Structures are given as C-alpha cells and as structure tokens.
Coordinates of C-alpha atoms and ligand atoms in Angstrom, one line a residue:
X244 CA -53.1 -66.6 14.6
X245 CA -50.8 -69.4 15.6
X246 CA -50.3 -70.6 18.8
X247 CA -53.0 -68.4 20.2
X248 CA -53.9 -69.1 23.5
X249 CA -56.2 -67.8 26.2
X250 CA -54.0 -65.5 29.0
X251 CA -54.7 -64.0 32.0
X252 CA -52.5 -61.9 34.3
X253 CA -51.1 -64.2 37.0
X254 CA -52.8 -63.0 40.6
X255 CA -51.6 -63.3 44.3
X256 CA -48.9 -62.0 46.4
X257 CA -46.3 -64.2 44.9
X258 CA -43.9 -63.2 41.9
X259 CA -42.5 -65.3 39.4
X260 CA -40.4 -62.5 38.5
X261 CA -37.3 -61.2 40.6
X262 CA -38.4 -57.8 41.1
X263 CA -41.8 -56.2 41.1
X264 CA -41.3 -54.0 38.4
X265 CA -40.7 -57.0 36.2
X266 CA -43.5 -58.5 37.5
X267 CA -45.6 -55.8 37.3
X268 CA -44.8 -55.5 33.4
X269 CA -45.5 -59.3 33.1
X270 CA -48.9 -59.3 34.9
X271 CA -50.0 -56.1 32.7
X272 CA -48.9 -57.5 29.8
X273 CA -51.1 -60.5 30.2
X274 CA -54.1 -58.3 31.5
X275 CA -53.6 -56.3 27.9
X276 CA -54.4 -59.6 26.4
X277 CA -57.5 -60.9 28.8
X278 CA -60.2 -62.1 26.8
X279 CA -62.5 -59.7 29.2
X280 CA -60.0 -56.7 28.0
X281 CA -58.8 -56.9 24.4
X282 CA -60.9 -56.7 21.9
X283 CA -59.1 -59.4 19.7
X284 CA -57.0 -61.5 21.8
X285 CA -56.0 -64.5 19.6
X286 CA -54.4 -62.1 17.1
X287 CA -52.7 -60.1 20.2
X288 CA -54.9 -57.1 19.4
X289 CA -56.0 -55.3 22.4
X290 CA -57.8 -52.0 21.1
X291 CA -58.0 -49.5 18.6
X292 CA -57.9 -51.1 14.9
X293 CA -54.6 -53.1 15.2
X294 CA -53.1 -52.0 18.7
X295 CA -51.1 -54.9 19.7
X296 CA -49.4 -56.0 23.0
X297 CA -46.9 -58.0 21.2
X298 CA -45.4 -58.9 17.8
X299 CA -46.9 -62.6 17.7
X300 CA -47.1 -65.3 20.1
X301 CA -43.0 -66.2 20.1
X302 CA -42.3 -62.8 20.8
X303 CA -44.9 -62.7 23.8
X304 CA -43.7 -65.9 25.4
X305 CA -39.8 -64.6 24.8
X306 CA -40.9 -61.4 26.6
X307 CA -42.5 -63.5 29.6
X308 CA -39.6 -65.6 30.0
X309 CA -37.2 -62.4 30.2
X310 CA -39.0 -60.6 32.4
X311 CA -39.1 -64.0 34.8
X312 CA -35.5 -64.9 34.3
X313 CA -33.8 -61.3 34.2
X314 CA -31.8 -59.9 37.4
X315 CA -33.5 -57.2 39.6
X316 CA -31.3 -54.4 38.1
X317 CA -31.5 -56.0 34.4
X318 CA -33.6 -53.8 31.8
X319 CA -35.2 -55.6 28.8
X320 CA -35.6 -54.0 25.6
X321 CA -38.5 -54.2 23.4
X322 CA -38.3 -53.1 19.7
X323 CA -42.2 -52.9 18.0
X324 CA -43.6 -55.5 20.1
X325 CA -40.2 -57.9 19.8
X326 CA -37.5 -58.6 22.9
X327 CA -34.2 -57.6 21.5
X328 CA -31.9 -57.6 24.3
X329 CA -31.4 -57.6 28.4
X330 CA -29.1 -55.3 29.4
X331 CA -27.4 -54.7 32.5
X332 CA -28.2 -51.0 34.2
X333 CA -29.1 -50.3 37.7
X334 CA -31.8 -50.5 40.3
X335 CA -33.2 -46.7 39.6
X336 CA -33.4 -47.9 35.8
X337 CA -36.8 -48.9 34.3
X338 CA -37.2 -52.9 33.8
X339 CA -38.5 -52.6 30.3
X340 CA -37.9 -50.0 27.7
X341 CA -40.3 -49.9 24.8
X342 CA -40.4 -48.3 21.3
X343 CA -43.3 -49.0 18.9
X344 CA -44.3 -48.1 15.5
X345 CA -41.4 -45.7 15.1
X346 CA -40.5 -44.8 11.7
X347 CA -38.1 -41.8 9.9
X348 CA -40.2 -39.1 9.1
X349 CA -40.1 -39.5 5.4
X350 CA -41.2 -42.9 5.8
X351 CA -44.0 -42.4 8.3
X352 CA -46.9 -43.3 6.1
X353 CA -49.5 -46.1 6.1
X354 CA -48.2 -47.7 2.8
X355 CA -44.7 -47.7 4.6
X356 CA -45.8 -48.9 7.5
X357 CA -47.8 -51.8 6.0
X358 CA -44.8 -52.9 4.0
X359 CA -42.4 -52.9 7.2
X360 CA -45.4 -54.9 9.0
X361 CA -45.6 -57.5 6.3
X362 CA -41.9 -57.7 6.6
X363 CA -42.2 -58.8 10.1
X364 CA -40.3 -55.5 11.1
X365 CA -42.6 -53.7 13.1
X366 CA -45.7 -53.9 15.0
X367 CA -48.7 -51.3 15.4
X368 CA -48.8 -50.1 19.6
X369 CA -51.7 -47.8 19.6
X370 CA -51.0 -46.1 22.9
X371 CA -51.7 -48.4 25.7
X372 CA -51.8 -51.5 24.1
X373 CA -48.1 -51.8 23.2
X374 CA -47.2 -50.1 26.1
X375 CA -49.1 -52.4 28.7
X376 CA -51.3 -50.2 30.5
X377 CA -55.1 -50.6 28.5
X378 CA -57.4 -51.1 31.4
X379 CA -60.9 -51.3 28.9
X380 CA -63.6 -49.4 28.1
X381 CA -63.7 -47.5 31.6
X382 CA -61.1 -44.8 29.8
X383 CA -63.7 -43.8 27.3
X384 CA -66.4 -43.3 30.2
X385 CA -64.3 -41.3 32.2
X386 CA -62.6 -39.0 29.2
X387 CA -66.2 -38.0 28.5
X388 CA -67.0 -37.8 32.4
X389 CA -64.0 -35.4 32.7
X390 CA -65.0 -33.4 29.6
X391 CA -68.7 -33.0 31.1
X392 CA -66.9 -31.7 34.5
X393 CA -65.0 -29.2 32.5
X394 CA -67.9 -27.9 31.1
X395 CA -69.8 -27.7 34.4
X396 CA -66.4 -26.1 35.8
X397 CA -66.1 -23.5 33.2
X398 CA -70.1 -22.8 32.7
X399 CA -72.1 -23.9 35.6
X400 CA -70.2 -23.7 39.1
X401 CA -69.0 -27.4 38.9
X402 CA -71.8 -29.4 38.6
X403 CA -74.3 -30.0 35.8
X404 CA -77.3 -30.5 38.4
X405 CA -80.1 -28.5 37.3
X406 CA -78.9 -28.4 33.5
X407 CA -79.5 -30.3 30.7
X408 CA -77.6 -31.4 27.9
X409 CA -79.0 -32.5 24.4
X410 CA -76.6 -34.9 22.2
X411 CA -76.6 -37.3 19.5
X412 CA -75.3 -40.7 19.0
X413 CA -75.0 -43.8 21.3
X414 CA -72.6 -45.7 19.6
X415 CA -69.2 -47.1 21.0
X416 CA -67.9 -44.2 22.0
X417 CA -70.8 -41.9 22.3
X418 CA -72.8 -44.1 24.4
X419 CA -70.8 -43.1 27.3
X420 CA -72.5 -39.6 27.2
X421 CA -75.8 -40.2 29.1
X422 CA -73.9 -42.0 32.0
X423 CA -71.3 -39.2 31.8
X424 CA -74.0 -36.4 32.1
X425 CA -75.6 -38.1 34.9
X426 CA -72.2 -39.0 36.9
X427 CA -72.1 -34.8 36.6
X428 CA -75.3 -34.7 38.2
X429 CA -77.2 -33.6 35.0
X430 CA -80.0 -34.5 32.4
X431 CA -79.1 -35.8 28.9
X432 CA -81.5 -36.1 25.8
X433 CA -80.1 -38.5 23.5
X434 CA -81.1 -38.5 20.0
X435 CA -80.2 -41.7 18.4
X436 CA -81.8 -43.0 15.0
X437 CA -81.2 -46.7 15.5
X438 CA -83.7 -48.2 18.0
X439 CA -81.2 -51.4 18.8
X440 CA -78.2 -48.7 19.7
X441 CA -80.3 -47.1 22.2
X442 CA -81.7 -50.2 23.5
X443 CA -78.1 -51.5 24.0
X444 CA -77.1 -48.5 26.3
X445 CA -80.3 -49.2 28.4
X446 CA -79.6 -52.8 28.7
X447 CA -76.0 -52.1 29.7
X448 CA -77.0 -49.3 32.3
X449 CA -75.4 -46.6 30.5
X450 CA -79.2 -45.4 29.6
X451 CA -81.5 -44.5 31.8
X452 CA -84.9 -44.4 29.6
X453 CA -86.0 -44.5 26.1
X454 CA -88.9 -41.9 25.2
X455 CA -91.9 -42.6 23.5
X456 CA -91.6 -39.3 21.6
X457 CA -89.7 -36.3 21.4
X458 CA -92.4 -34.6 23.0
X459 CA -92.1 -37.1 26.1
X460 CA -88.6 -37.0 26.1
X461 CA -88.2 -33.2 26.2
X462 CA -90.7 -32.9 28.9
X463 CA -88.9 -35.4 31.1
X464 CA -85.4 -34.1 30.8
X465 CA -86.7 -30.6 31.2
X466 CA -88.6 -31.5 34.5
X467 CA -85.6 -33.4 35.5
X468 CA -83.5 -30.6 35.1
X469 CA -85.8 -28.4 37.1
X470 CA -85.7 -30.7 39.9
X471 CA -81.9 -31.5 39.8
X472 CA -82.4 -35.1 38.7
X473 CA -79.9 -36.6 37.0
X474 CA -81.6 -38.8 34.4
X475 CA -80.8 -39.6 30.8
X476 CA -83.2 -40.0 28.3
X477 CA -83.2 -41.1 24.7
X478 CA -85.6 -40.2 21.8
X479 CA -85.3 -42.8 18.7
X480 CA -84.9 -40.1 15.9
X481 CA -82.6 -38.1 13.6
X482 CA -80.8 -35.4 14.8
X483 CA -81.1 -33.5 11.9
X484 CA -84.8 -33.5 12.4
X485 CA -84.6 -33.1 16.4
X486 CA -81.9 -30.3 16.6
X487 CA -83.6 -28.0 13.9
X488 CA -87.2 -28.2 15.7
X489 CA -85.7 -27.4 18.9
X490 CA -84.3 -24.4 17.5
X491 CA -88.1 -23.7 15.6
X492 CA -89.8 -24.3 19.2
X493 CA -87.3 -22.0 20.9
X494 CA -86.3 -24.5 23.3
X495 CA -82.6 -23.7 24.3
X496 CA -80.7 -26.9 26.4
X497 CA -77.8 -25.6 28.2
X498 CA -75.4 -27.6 26.8
X499 CA -75.8 -28.8 23.2
X500 CA -72.8 -31.6 21.6
X501 CA -72.7 -34.4 19.1
X502 CA -71.4 -38.2 18.8
X503 CA -72.9 -39.0 15.5
X504 CA -70.5 -40.6 13.4
X505 CA -70.3 -37.8 11.0
X506 CA -66.6 -38.4 10.1
X507 CA -67.8 -41.1 7.9
X508 CA -70.6 -39.7 5.4
X509 CA -71.4 -43.0 3.7
X510 CA -70.9 -45.9 6.8
X511 CA -71.5 -43.4 9.6
X512 CA -74.0 -40.6 9.3
X513 CA -77.5 -41.4 8.8
X514 CA -79.4 -39.0 6.5
X515 CA -82.5 -37.6 7.7
X516 CA -86.0 -37.6 5.7
X517 CA -86.1 -41.5 4.9
X518 CA -86.3 -43.9 7.5
X519 CA -83.5 -46.0 8.6
X520 CA -84.3 -49.4 6.5
X521 CA -84.9 -46.7 3.6
X522 CA -81.3 -45.3 4.6
X523 CA -79.6 -48.6 5.0
X524 CA -81.2 -49.8 1.5
X525 CA -79.9 -46.4 -0.2
X526 CA -76.3 -46.6 1.3
X527 CA -76.1 -50.0 -0.2
X528 CA -77.8 -49.2 -3.6
X529 CA -76.8 -45.7 -4.3
X530 CA -73.7 -44.6 -2.2
X531 CA -73.2 -41.4 -4.0
X532 CA -76.8 -40.1 -3.5
X533 CA -76.5 -41.7 0.1
X534 CA -73.5 -39.2 0.9
X535 CA -75.3 -36.2 -0.9
X536 CA -78.3 -36.5 1.5
X537 CA -75.8 -37.4 4.4
X538 CA -74.0 -34.1 3.6
X539 CA -76.9 -32.0 3.6
X540 CA -78.3 -33.5 6.7
X541 CA -75.2 -32.7 8.5
X542 CA -75.5 -29.1 7.5
X543 CA -78.7 -28.7 8.8
X544 CA -77.6 -30.7 12.0
X545 CA -74.7 -27.9 12.3
X546 CA -76.6 -25.1 11.2
X547 CA -79.0 -26.2 14.4
X548 CA -76.5 -26.6 16.4
X549 CA -75.4 -22.7 15.6
X550 CA -78.4 -21.5 16.2
X551 CA -78.7 -23.1 19.4
X552 CA -75.2 -21.6 20.2
X553 CA -76.8 -18.2 19.2
X554 CA -79.6 -18.7 21.5
X555 CA -77.2 -19.3 24.7
X556 CA -76.5 -23.2 24.7
X557 CA -72.8 -23.6 25.6
X558 CA -72.0 -25.8 22.3
X559 CA -69.1 -27.8 21.3
X560 CA -67.8 -30.3 18.7
X561 CA -67.0 -34.0 20.2
X562 CA -64.2 -34.8 17.4
X563 CA -66.4 -36.6 15.1
X564 CA -65.9 -34.1 12.0
X565 CA -69.6 -32.6 11.9
X566 CA -68.3 -29.1 11.4
X567 CA -65.9 -30.2 8.6
X568 CA -68.6 -31.9 6.7
X569 CA -70.9 -29.1 7.1
X570 CA -68.5 -26.3 5.9
X571 CA -67.9 -28.6 2.7
X572 CA -71.7 -28.3 2.4
X573 CA -72.0 -24.9 2.3
X574 CA -72.1 -23.9 5.9
X575 CA -69.6 -21.1 6.4
X576 CA -69.6 -20.3 9.9
X577 CA -69.3 -24.1 10.8
X578 CA -66.3 -23.5 12.9
X579 CA -67.7 -21.0 15.0
X580 CA -68.3 -23.5 17.9
X581 CA -65.0 -24.7 19.2
X582 CA -63.9 -28.7 19.7
X583 CA -63.7 -30.5 23.0
X584 CA -59.7 -30.6 23.4
X585 CA -59.3 -27.0 22.5
X586 CA -62.3 -25.7 24.9
X587 CA -62.4 -28.4 27.9
X588 CA -59.4 -30.7 27.7
X589 CA -56.7 -28.1 27.3
X590 CA -57.3 -26.0 30.4
X591 CA -56.8 -29.8 32.0
X592 CA -53.6 -30.4 30.1
X593 CA -52.3 -26.8 31.0
X594 CA -52.5 -27.7 34.8
X595 CA -50.7 -31.3 34.5
X596 CA -54.3 -33.1 34.8
X597 CA -54.7 -36.0 32.8
X598 CA -56.0 -39.9 32.8
X599 CA -53.7 -41.2 35.9
X600 CA -54.6 -45.0 36.3
X601 CA -53.8 -47.7 38.2
X602 CA -53.9 -51.6 38.4
X603 CA -53.9 -53.8 41.5
X604 CA -51.8 -56.7 40.7
X605 CA -53.0 -58.9 43.5
X606 CA -56.0 -59.2 41.4
X607 CA -58.3 -58.5 44.3
X608 CA -61.3 -56.5 44.1
X609 CA -60.8 -55.6 48.1
X610 CA -57.6 -53.9 46.8
X611 CA -59.1 -51.8 44.4
X612 CA -61.8 -50.9 47.0
X613 CA -59.0 -49.7 49.5
X614 CA -57.3 -47.3 46.7
X615 CA -60.9 -45.8 45.9
X616 CA -61.1 -45.0 49.7
X617 CA -57.7 -43.6 49.7
X618 CA -58.1 -41.3 46.6
X619 CA -61.9 -40.5 48.3
X620 CA -59.6 -39.5 51.6
X621 CA -56.8 -37.9 50.0
X622 CA -58.6 -35.3 47.8
X623 CA -61.9 -34.7 49.8
X624 CA -62.1 -31.4 48.4
X625 CA -62.0 -32.5 44.8
X626 CA -65.8 -32.8 44.2
X627 CA -65.6 -34.2 40.5
X628 CA -63.2 -36.8 41.7
X629 CA -65.4 -37.6 44.7
X630 CA -68.5 -38.0 42.4
X631 CA -66.5 -39.9 39.9
X632 CA -64.9 -42.7 42.2
X633 CA -68.3 -43.1 43.8
X634 CA -70.1 -43.4 40.7
X635 CA -67.2 -45.5 39.3
X636 CA -67.2 -48.3 41.9
X637 CA -70.8 -48.5 41.6
X638 CA -71.6 -48.4 37.9
X639 CA -68.4 -49.5 36.1
X640 CA -68.4 -53.1 35.2
X641 CA -64.3 -54.4 36.0
X642 CA -62.6 -55.9 33.2
X643 CA -59.4 -57.8 33.9
X644 CA -56.9 -56.9 37.1
X645 CA -59.2 -54.2 39.4
X646 CA -57.8 -50.9 38.2
X647 CA -59.6 -47.2 37.9
X648 CA -58.9 -44.1 36.2
X649 CA -58.8 -40.4 37.6
X650 CA -57.8 -37.4 36.1
X651 CA -55.5 -35.8 38.4
X652 CA -52.9 -33.2 37.8
X653 CA -49.6 -31.8 39.1
X654 CA -48.6 -32.0 42.8
X655 CA -51.8 -34.5 43.1
X656 CA -50.5 -37.6 41.2
X657 CA -47.5 -38.0 43.6
X658 CA -49.5 -37.8 46.5
X659 CA -52.0 -40.3 45.1
X660 CA -48.7 -42.4 44.1
X661 CA -47.2 -42.1 48.1
X662 CA -50.7 -43.0 49.7
X663 CA -50.5 -46.0 47.4
X664 CA -46.9 -46.7 48.6
X665 CA -48.5 -46.8 51.8
X666 CA -51.0 -48.9 51.5
X667 CA -48.6 -51.8 50.3
X668 CA -46.0 -50.8 52.8
X669 CA -48.8 -51.3 55.6
X670 CA -50.1 -54.3 53.9
X671 CA -53.7 -52.6 53.4
X672 CA -53.3 -54.2 49.7
X673 CA -51.9 -57.4 49.7
X674 CA -49.3 -56.5 46.5
X675 CA -47.9 -54.0 44.6
X676 CA -50.0 -51.5 42.5
X677 CA -49.3 -50.7 38.9
X678 CA -49.7 -46.8 38.5
X679 CA -49.5 -45.5 35.0
X680 CA -51.7 -43.4 32.5
X681 CA -52.8 -43.2 28.9
X682 CA -50.5 -41.8 26.4
X683 CA -53.1 -38.9 25.6
X684 CA -51.8 -36.7 28.7
X685 CA -50.5 -33.6 28.9
X686 CA -46.9 -33.6 28.3
X687 CA -46.7 -36.8 26.6
X688 CA -48.1 -36.4 22.9
X689 CA -47.7 -34.6 19.6
X690 CA -50.9 -34.9 17.8
X691 CA -51.9 -32.1 15.4
X692 CA -55.4 -33.4 14.7
X693 CA -56.1 -34.1 18.0
X694 CA -54.2 -33.4 21.3
X695 CA -52.0 -30.7 20.1
X696 CA -54.7 -28.9 17.6
X697 CA -54.4 -25.2 17.7
X698 CA -51.9 -24.7 20.3
X699 CA -51.7 -21.2 21.0
X700 CA -47.5 -20.9 19.7
X701 CA -48.4 -22.9 16.9
X702 CA -46.3 -25.7 18.1
X703 CA -48.9 -28.3 17.4
X704 CA -46.4 -30.5 15.4
X705 CA -43.4 -30.1 17.6
X706 CA -42.6 -33.6 18.9
X707 CA -39.5 -32.9 20.8
X708 CA -41.9 -33.1 23.7
X709 CA -43.1 -36.5 24.1
X710 CA -39.5 -37.9 23.2
X711 CA -38.4 -35.3 26.5
X712 CA -41.3 -36.7 28.4
X713 CA -39.7 -40.4 27.6
X714 CA -36.6 -39.4 28.6
X715 CA -37.5 -37.8 32.2
X716 CA -39.5 -40.7 33.0
X717 CA -36.7 -42.9 32.4
X718 CA -34.4 -40.6 34.2
X719 CA -37.2 -40.6 37.3
X720 CA -37.2 -44.2 37.9
X721 CA -40.2 -45.4 35.9
X722 CA -40.8 -49.3 35.8
X723 CA -41.5 -49.2 32.0
X724 CA -41.4 -46.4 29.7
X725 CA -42.4 -46.5 25.9
X726 CA -42.1 -44.0 22.9
X727 CA -44.8 -44.6 20.3
X728 CA -45.9 -43.2 16.6
X729 CA -49.2 -43.3 15.2
X730 CA -51.4 -43.9 18.0
X731 CA -55.1 -42.5 18.4
X732 CA -55.2 -40.8 14.8
X733 CA -52.9 -43.1 12.8
X734 CA -49.6 -43.5 11.1
X735 CA -47.8 -40.2 10.3
X736 CA -50.0 -38.3 12.7
X737 CA -48.8 -38.5 16.1
X738 CA -45.7 -39.2 18.4
X739 CA -46.4 -40.1 22.0
X740 CA -44.9 -41.5 25.6
X741 CA -45.9 -43.7 28.3
X742 CA -44.7 -44.6 31.8
X743 CA -45.8 -47.1 34.6
X744 CA -44.7 -47.0 37.8
X745 CA -45.0 -50.0 40.2
X746 CA -45.4 -48.9 44.0
X747 CA -44.0 -51.9 46.0
X748 CA -44.0 -50.2 49.5
X749 CA -40.1 -49.9 49.7
X750 CA -37.9 -47.2 50.1
X751 CA -36.5 -47.3 46.6
X752 CA -39.9 -47.5 45.2
X753 CA -41.3 -44.6 47.1
X754 CA -38.1 -42.6 45.5
X755 CA -39.3 -43.8 42.2
X756 CA -42.7 -42.9 42.5
X757 CA -42.6 -39.6 44.0
X758 CA -40.1 -38.6 41.1
X759 CA -41.9 -40.3 38.8
X760 CA -45.6 -39.0 39.4
X761 CA -44.0 -35.5 40.2
X762 CA -41.8 -35.0 37.0
X763 CA -44.2 -36.6 34.3
X764 CA -46.9 -34.2 34.9
X765 CA -44.3 -31.7 35.5
X766 CA -43.7 -31.7 31.6
X767 CA -47.2 -31.3 31.1
X768 CA -47.1 -27.8 32.7
X769 CA -43.9 -26.7 31.1
X770 CA -45.1 -27.9 27.8
X771 CA -48.3 -25.4 28.0
X772 CA -46.5 -22.4 29.8
X773 CA -44.1 -22.7 27.4
X774 CA -46.6 -22.5 24.7
X775 CA -48.3 -19.4 26.4
X776 CA -51.4 -20.7 28.2
X777 CA -52.3 -18.9 31.0
X778 CA -53.3 -21.8 33.5
X779 CA -49.7 -23.3 32.6
X780 CA -47.9 -20.4 33.5
X781 CA -50.1 -20.3 36.7
X782 CA -49.5 -23.8 37.4
X783 CA -45.7 -23.3 36.8
X784 CA -45.4 -20.3 39.1
X785 CA -47.9 -21.4 41.8
X786 CA -46.2 -24.8 42.2
X787 CA -42.7 -24.0 41.5
X788 CA -42.0 -25.8 38.7
X789 CA -38.4 -24.2 37.3
X790 CA -38.2 -23.1 33.9
X791 CA -34.6 -21.6 33.4
X792 CA -36.5 -18.7 31.2
X793 CA -39.3 -17.1 33.0
X794 CA -42.3 -18.4 31.3
X795 CA -44.0 -15.5 29.2
X796 CA -41.0 -13.7 28.3
X797 CA -39.8 -15.9 25.8
X798 CA -41.4 -17.8 22.2
X799 CA -43.6 -16.4 19.8
X800 CA -46.4 -16.7 21.9
X801 CA -44.8 -13.8 23.4
X802 CA -44.2 -11.3 20.8
Ligands
NAD220 P1 -70.6 -45.3 16.2 O1 -70.6 -45.4 14.7 O2 -70.4 -46.4 17.0 O3 -71.7 -44.7 16.7 C1 -72.6 -43.6 16.2 C2 -74.1 -43.5 16.5 O4 -74.5 -42.4 15.8 C3 -74.9 -45.0 15.8 O5 -75.1 -45.1 16.8 C4 -75.8 -44.4 14.9 O6 -76.9 -45.0 14.7 C5 -75.8 -42.8 15.4 N1 -76.6 -41.8 14.0 C6 -75.8 -41.9 13.0 N2 -76.3 -40.7 12.3 C7 -77.1 -40.6 13.0 C8 -78.3 -39.4 12.8 N3 -78.3 -38.2 11.8 N4 -79.1 -38.9 13.8 C9 -79.2 -39.6 15.3 N5 -78.1 -40.7 15.6 C10 -77.4 -41.0 14.4 O7 -69.3 -44.2 16.6 P2 -68.7 -44.0 18.0 O8 -67.6 -44.9 18.1 O9 -70.0 -43.8 18.9 O10 -68.1 -42.6 17.6 C11 -69.0 -41.3 17.5 C12 -68.1 -40.3 17.2 O11 -67.7 -39.5 18.2 C13 -67.2 -40.8 15.8 O12 -67.0 -39.7 14.7 C14 -65.9 -40.2 16.7 O13 -64.8 -40.2 15.9 C15 -66.0 -39.3 17.6 N6 -65.2 -39.3 18.5 C16 -65.5 -39.7 20.2 C17 -64.6 -39.1 21.1 C18 -64.9 -39.5 22.7 O14 -63.8 -39.3 23.1 N7 -65.9 -40.7 22.8 C19 -63.3 -38.7 20.7 C20 -63.3 -38.1 19.5 C21 -64.0 -38.2 18.4

C-alpha cells in the first residue's frame, strides 16, 4: 500500500499531544500497527482478516496530526478509520469518538460492504483493530485459559489439578489449549494430525511433549493427572481414530473438547483412514470425495464425544462447528453437548466479568511488572487470577507496548483501575496506563451466532445493548469510545462497542476511571439480569446495581 512505513508506539514519559487522553489514543493507534503486533502492518491490517486501524496512511497521518494538535478539551471524530472533525467538548468528554463499518441493516451484507469499501467510504474495524486496543495473541491464550478456569470452577472445585483434558487441533487458536490447561493445573492429551503443527507448539513453549504413540501419550497423561502434575502431551494422530479408540478401551477423560478446524470440511478438517499426505492429495484432486470423507469422519469424532460425555466426561464444543457438520452427516443428537459461550463464558458475562486489559504507555516492562504485582496484591483471594498473572508473566512473550489481560468482573474492574491510578500518581510507574477491553464483553456485544447465542429470553439479536454501552461509556468519561459492526463473525452478524480510559493519576482521571470501570461492566450485569440469568440477577442485587424494574418481574423470561 502507498506510503507504507514501519510504526511503533512512542514511549517514555513526555507526551507530544496536549492531554494524556489524546496521547494514549496516539500511542495505542501506533501500537496496533507495530510489526510485532499487527498481522499485515503495511496494509494497516491488525488482525482478524481485514481488521484495520485506519482507512489508509493518509488518514493515519491526519489522525496523528489531529491528536497532537487538538486542545485538551477537544474531541476527534473518526468515521471508519478516517478523521472527519475536531469538536470543542469538555474535559470529561472522550478525546476520540469512533464508528467503524456500520451500515443500515438492509444494506448490511458483505457484498454491499465491499462495494462501499471499494468506493473508499468505509473500512472493516474488526473489534480491537479499529478501536486501538489490540494487544496481540495474549488475548487468545487468556480467553482459552478463562474457559478452562470456568470448567474447573463449575466441575472441579476451581482447579484442573489431578484432572486430564482430551482435545484435538493444535492450530492457530487451538494451539493455545495445552498451555491454557496446564496453566489451570491440569494435564492435556492433544490429538493433532499434522506433526509440523505439534512441533511448532513445542518449539513455542505452548506444548510440553510429543509422545511416540497413543499408548505412551495416554500413560504419560494419566500418570501426570494421578500425581497432580500439569503436563501437556501431543499425539500425532487423527481425532476420528483416537476419540472412538478411547471409547472402545473404556478410558474416560475428565474433560473433552475439540479445536480441529471443523468449520471447513474441505480446507480445514482432515479425514481419517488415509495418511495426511494422501488426504492433502485427495483435497487437491477429488474435493467432493474429500468433503464426504471429512464429514463421515466428523460424524465418528462427534459420536465419540457424545459417548465420552455419556461415560461421564465434561464435554463441550469449542465454537468450531463440529456439531453442525456431524448433524448434517446423520448424528441427530450432535447438539446434546453445549457450546463454550453458553456453558462457560455466559456465567462470567452475567457477573460483568470479561477481558479487562491494559497497556503501559511508558513502554517500560518494569511498569508492567508493577501492575502485575498490584493485581496480585489487590485480589489475593482470586485464585484463577493469581495463577494466570504468575503464569502469564513467566510464559507470555510481549508484543508491542507492555500489556496484560485479565478477566475481572463488576466491582473488581474499578478497584483495579483506581489501584493503577495510585501507581501513576505515586510515580511507581513512569507514565499513564491505558485501560480497555475487547468488544467481546459482557454488555457490549450483540452477536447471535457467538456471544449472544441462545440468550435465555430470546434477545440474541437485540442490538440496543452495545449502543447503550457506548453511550454509557461516553457519559462516564472514557478516553475513547467506539461502535463497530461485523467484528468476530462478519458483516451483518454483530454490533459491538469498546472503551478505553487512560489512568493519569490526577483527580479528574480518577473520577473518569472509577465511573467508566463501574458503569461499563454494570451494563453487562444489567443485560444478563434483564435476560433472566440467575447470576446476573444475584449480582445486580448483591452489589446494588440499580434497575428501575425489579429484575425478575418483567419480560418474557419471567412470564
Ligand atoms: P487451524 O486451521 O489453524 O488449526 C486446526 C488444526 O486442526 C490443524 O493443526 C489441523 O492439522 C488439525 N486437524 C484437522 N483435522 C484434524 C483431525 N481430524 N484430527 C486431528 N487434528 C486435525 O484453526 P484454529 O485457528 O486453531 O481454529 C480451530 C477451530 O476452533 C476453528 O474452527 C475456529 O473457528 C474454532 N474456534 C476457536 C476459538 C478460540 O477461542 N480458540 C473460538 C471460536 C472458534
């Protein structure tokens, strides 16, 4: 792309903008495009297909210039990656307001979107690409970690120690599974058909061992679980062979899931009964035969998961489409085990918990260490958080500005924010801290095929919630607020909002941080209480989230 250049976030304690709110946005925009962070920085693509940070380099330059020159009480307005105006507002107002990829519903199709994109009228902002708070692959690992933590909480008293997990697929996202399981204290047996994928996870420290055979892998993992050791072991084999083999042997893992790329029967899932090389040849030469074999294999794979569930294993789908493929191939009860958002993430969302994250604007790793220490000291009884922070600081390789992600809930986020304010005010960290989150959060997304699938009151497609969330964050004093369409699952399928607040260590910034980090997760609690979720209702009552209609007395979930 014309004008491509290498950008990195400015570091240090001196700002070039007239406020830390604008400086935070400036540094995080640059950070999203840091070659360490972005997938295709030359094209301004940060992650997730075409998720961009700015519409083009000219717009990038104009955003940077605007952020540097505007007054401390100005607000920059960004329309799909292009700065369109600088308005005089006030010092509690956001320094940047962003709307990305939004279309009137009747026109909200991928085809129309591409037309408008070709005309230079819009840009795809994904979730955190166009809203300048992407922090690299730490997010995938932590999301997987949080899922297994919730599995542990719901079924095993809060830890996977002494348990073992059977899964498959060690690809881009699935490769986070072994480290996420061991991080929760468990042992993992990971079935991967492609030896190079297993080797890559070993090389990158996400996997501990590759076994020579199923027998060896199984023995290692069962022994580790008995001893309470956290060990991950890969077996190079096909899941459609291994899973039913365990059923035949009467071996029942504690937990079963799968992250083979089952969503794609031609270019993703590998059928059994042929070697990997033969399968790849078949994919090229006889695609319809390949798809038939892959679907038959997925039916066998899913049937074995149902059998393992019946034998007592905690079994869930990891959003890869295996159940749908198996149902189409004749497994009528394929959906008898639940999907991961429904089973494990929704209870977290219901209490306002979600992917809280922060970046140290100084660029100094010592500042990240100070914030990690502060989180450990602030939440001494939150065992999963304690385990995650210790684990992440040892195992997660930094990308761009020093940053961290932690799932914390309503009542905890503003406490963490105020602790960070103290760190900045006292000089324990050398510069302000940007505190934000993914758009995949409790009260900020409507996405009927993912985050809001199967809502209790049927409100899956109701998109008032993310819009209200953005308005609430604007009213509360976030440093930048965004409303996007199409992130995660594609154009036409989701609407979502984001916020970032910069902790500057001043009285004004304390006020904003407290309000934003209270009200933002409160919208998650309210959204879930309103939909009739018990945890949401209990949380709202316990912590005094005010709802004008007594939760539980109004709406279809309650009739
Ligand atoms: P990927 O294509 O990078 O990796 C898939 C892996 O599965 C490959 O290594 C492949 O060799 C292996 N595989 C394929 N067929 C197999 C078989 N029969 N037996 C054993 N191994 C087999 O995909 P990815 O990015 O890792 O994503 C995996 C799936 O998880 C996708 O369908 C994705 O949509 C889904 N998913 C993940 C998350 C998450 O948070 N991690 C969330 C939602 C959905």
